[in-house]
mmCIF file with all atom_site columns, C-alpha atoms in Angstrom:
data_model
loop_
_atom_site.group_PDB
_atom_site.id
_atom_site.type_symbol
_atom_site.label_atom_id
_atom_site.label_alt_id
_atom_site.label_comp_id
_atom_site.label_asym_id
_atom_site.label_entity_id
_atom_site.label_seq_id
_atom_site.pdbx_PDB_ins_code
_atom_site.Cartn_x
_atom_site.Cartn_y
_atom_site.Cartn_z
_atom_site.occupancy
_atom_site.B_iso_or_equiv
_atom_site.pdbx_formal_charge
_atom_site.auth_seq_id
_atom_site.auth_comp_id
_atom_site.auth_asym_id
_atom_site.auth_atom_id
_atom_site.pdbx_PDB_model_num
ATOM 1  C CA . MET A 1 1  ? -10.692 1.085   2.743  1.00 66.00 ? 952  MET A CA 1
ATOM 2  C CA . THR A 1 2  ? -10.866 -1.343  -0.053 1.00 81.00 ? 953  THR A CA 1
ATOM 3  C CA . THR A 1 3  ? -8.516  -3.759  2.178  1.00 83.00 ? 954  THR A CA 1
ATOM 4  C CA . LEU A 1 4  ? -11.118 -3.539  5.096  1.00 85.00 ? 955  LEU A CA 1
ATOM 5  C CA . GLY A 1 5  ? -13.893 -4.441  2.604  1.00 89.00 ? 956  GLY A CA 1
ATOM 6  C CA . VAL A 1 6  ? -12.003 -7.393  1.310  1.00 92.00 ? 957  VAL A CA 1
ATOM 7  C CA . ALA A 1 7  ? -11.353 -8.617  4.940  1.00 92.00 ? 958  ALA A CA 1
ATOM 8  C CA . THR A 1 8  ? -14.988 -8.025  6.013  1.00 93.00 ? 959  THR A CA 1
ATOM 9  C CA . GLY A 1 9  ? -16.073 -9.861  2.759  1.00 94.00 ? 960  GLY A CA 1
ATOM 10 C CA . ALA A 1 10 ? -13.725 -12.905 3.663  1.00 95.00 ? 961  ALA A CA 1
ATOM 11 C CA . VAL A 1 11 ? -15.444 -13.072 7.143  1.00 96.00 ? 962  VAL A CA 1
ATOM 12 C CA . ALA A 1 12 ? -18.928 -12.760 5.724  1.00 96.00 ? 963  ALA A CA 1
ATOM 13 C CA . ALA A 1 13 ? -18.182 -15.421 3.251  1.00 96.00 ? 964  ALA A CA 1
ATOM 14 C CA . TRP A 1 14 ? -17.336 -17.855 5.989  1.00 96.00 ? 965  TRP A CA 1
ATOM 15 C CA . GLN A 1 15 ? -20.276 -17.004 8.214  1.00 97.00 ? 966  GLN A CA 1
ATOM 16 C CA . ARG A 1 16 ? -22.812 -17.038 5.366  1.00 96.00 ? 967  ARG A CA 1
ATOM 17 C CA . GLY A 1 17 ? -21.331 -20.004 3.443  1.00 94.00 ? 968  GLY A CA 1
ATOM 18 C CA . TRP A 1 18 ? -20.905 -18.226 0.096  1.00 94.00 ? 969  TRP A CA 1
ATOM 19 C CA . TRP A 1 19 ? -19.232 -20.208 -2.488 1.00 94.00 ? 970  TRP A CA 1
ATOM 20 C CA . ASN A 1 20 ? -17.404 -23.565 -1.868 1.00 96.00 ? 971  ASN A CA 1
ATOM 21 C CA . ARG A 1 21 ? -14.556 -24.123 0.670  1.00 96.00 ? 972  ARG A CA 1
ATOM 22 C CA . THR A 1 22 ? -11.906 -23.734 -1.962 1.00 96.00 ? 973  THR A CA 1
ATOM 23 C CA . VAL A 1 23 ? -13.022 -20.214 -3.079 1.00 96.00 ? 974  VAL A CA 1
ATOM 24 C CA . ARG A 1 24 ? -13.451 -19.188 0.508  1.00 96.00 ? 975  ARG A CA 1
ATOM 25 C CA . VAL A 1 25 ? -9.807  -20.218 1.325  1.00 97.00 ? 976  VAL A CA 1
ATOM 26 C CA . LEU A 1 26 ? -8.566  -18.386 -1.766 1.00 96.00 ? 977  LEU A CA 1
ATOM 27 C CA . PHE A 1 27 ? -10.720 -15.313 -0.901 1.00 96.00 ? 978  PHE A CA 1
ATOM 28 C CA . THR A 1 28 ? -9.221  -15.503 2.692  1.00 96.00 ? 979  THR A CA 1
ATOM 29 C CA . LEU A 1 29 ? -5.641  -15.696 1.406  1.00 96.00 ? 980  LEU A CA 1
ATOM 30 C CA . THR A 1 30 ? -6.226  -12.583 -0.758 1.00 95.00 ? 981  THR A CA 1
ATOM 31 C CA . ALA A 1 31 ? -7.533  -10.797 2.183  1.00 94.00 ? 982  ALA A CA 1
ATOM 32 C CA . LEU A 1 32 ? -4.558  -11.745 4.219  1.00 95.00 ? 983  LEU A CA 1
ATOM 33 C CA . GLY A 1 33 ? -2.263  -10.455 1.539  1.00 94.00 ? 984  GLY A CA 1
ATOM 34 C CA . CYS A 1 34 ? -4.163  -7.352  1.247  1.00 91.00 ? 985  CYS A CA 1
ATOM 35 C CA . LEU A 1 35 ? -3.778  -6.758  4.929  1.00 90.00 ? 986  LEU A CA 1
ATOM 36 C CA . THR A 1 36 ? -0.107  -7.572  5.083  1.00 93.00 ? 987  THR A CA 1
ATOM 37 C CA . LEU A 1 37 ? 0.586   -5.217  2.152  1.00 91.00 ? 988  LEU A CA 1
ATOM 38 C CA . ALA A 1 38 ? -1.443  -2.341  3.862  1.00 86.00 ? 989  ALA A CA 1
ATOM 39 C CA . SER A 1 39 ? 0.346   -3.037  7.096  1.00 86.00 ? 990  SER A CA 1
ATOM 40 C CA . MET A 1 40 ? 3.809   -2.863  5.415  1.00 90.00 ? 991  MET A CA 1
ATOM 41 C CA . LEU A 1 41 ? 2.912   0.368   3.573  1.00 86.00 ? 992  LEU A CA 1
ATOM 42 C CA . LEU A 1 42 ? 1.818   1.950   6.932  1.00 82.00 ? 993  LEU A CA 1
ATOM 43 C CA . LEU A 1 43 ? 4.867   0.633   8.753  1.00 85.00 ? 994  LEU A CA 1
ATOM 44 C CA . TYR A 1 44 ? 7.270   2.189   6.305  1.00 87.00 ? 995  TYR A CA 1
ATOM 45 C CA . HIS A 1 45 ? 5.185   5.453   5.893  1.00 81.00 ? 996  HIS A CA 1
ATOM 46 C CA . LEU A 1 46 ? 4.669   4.777   2.105  1.00 83.00 ? 997  LEU A CA 1
ATOM 47 C CA . VAL A 1 47 ? 1.072   6.148   2.169  1.00 77.00 ? 998  VAL A CA 1
ATOM 48 C CA . THR A 1 48 ? -0.003  9.638   1.352  1.00 72.00 ? 999  THR A CA 1
ATOM 49 C CA . PRO A 1 49 ? -2.095  11.789  3.536  1.00 67.00 ? 1000 PRO A CA 1
ATOM 50 C CA . PRO A 1 50 ? -5.599  10.636  2.643  1.00 67.00 ? 1001 PRO A CA 1
ATOM 51 C CA . LEU A 1 51 ? -4.858  7.356   4.234  1.00 63.00 ? 1002 LEU A CA 1
ATOM 52 C CA . THR A 1 52 ? -2.641  8.426   7.064  1.00 63.00 ? 1003 THR A CA 1
ATOM 53 C CA . TRP A 1 53 ? -5.607  9.111   9.392  1.00 65.00 ? 1004 TRP A CA 1
ATOM 54 C CA . ILE A 1 54 ? -5.546  5.296   9.821  1.00 60.00 ? 1005 ILE A CA 1
ATOM 55 C CA . THR A 1 55 ? -2.303  5.473   11.930 1.00 58.00 ? 1006 THR A CA 1
ATOM 56 C CA . GLY A 1 56 ? -3.622  8.313   14.134 1.00 56.00 ? 1007 GLY A CA 1
#
């Protein structure tokens, strides 16, 4: 859930103009890294039951 929050925050930062461009780019890269890590963990079934509801 934290990953989705970071990704949502990155979108909101661009839409609302929070911070300067450099910080928004770095925040977006952090969000992409979180999404990539979460995808890899789900792909290789490295998450425990509380998080497996995401995959269905």
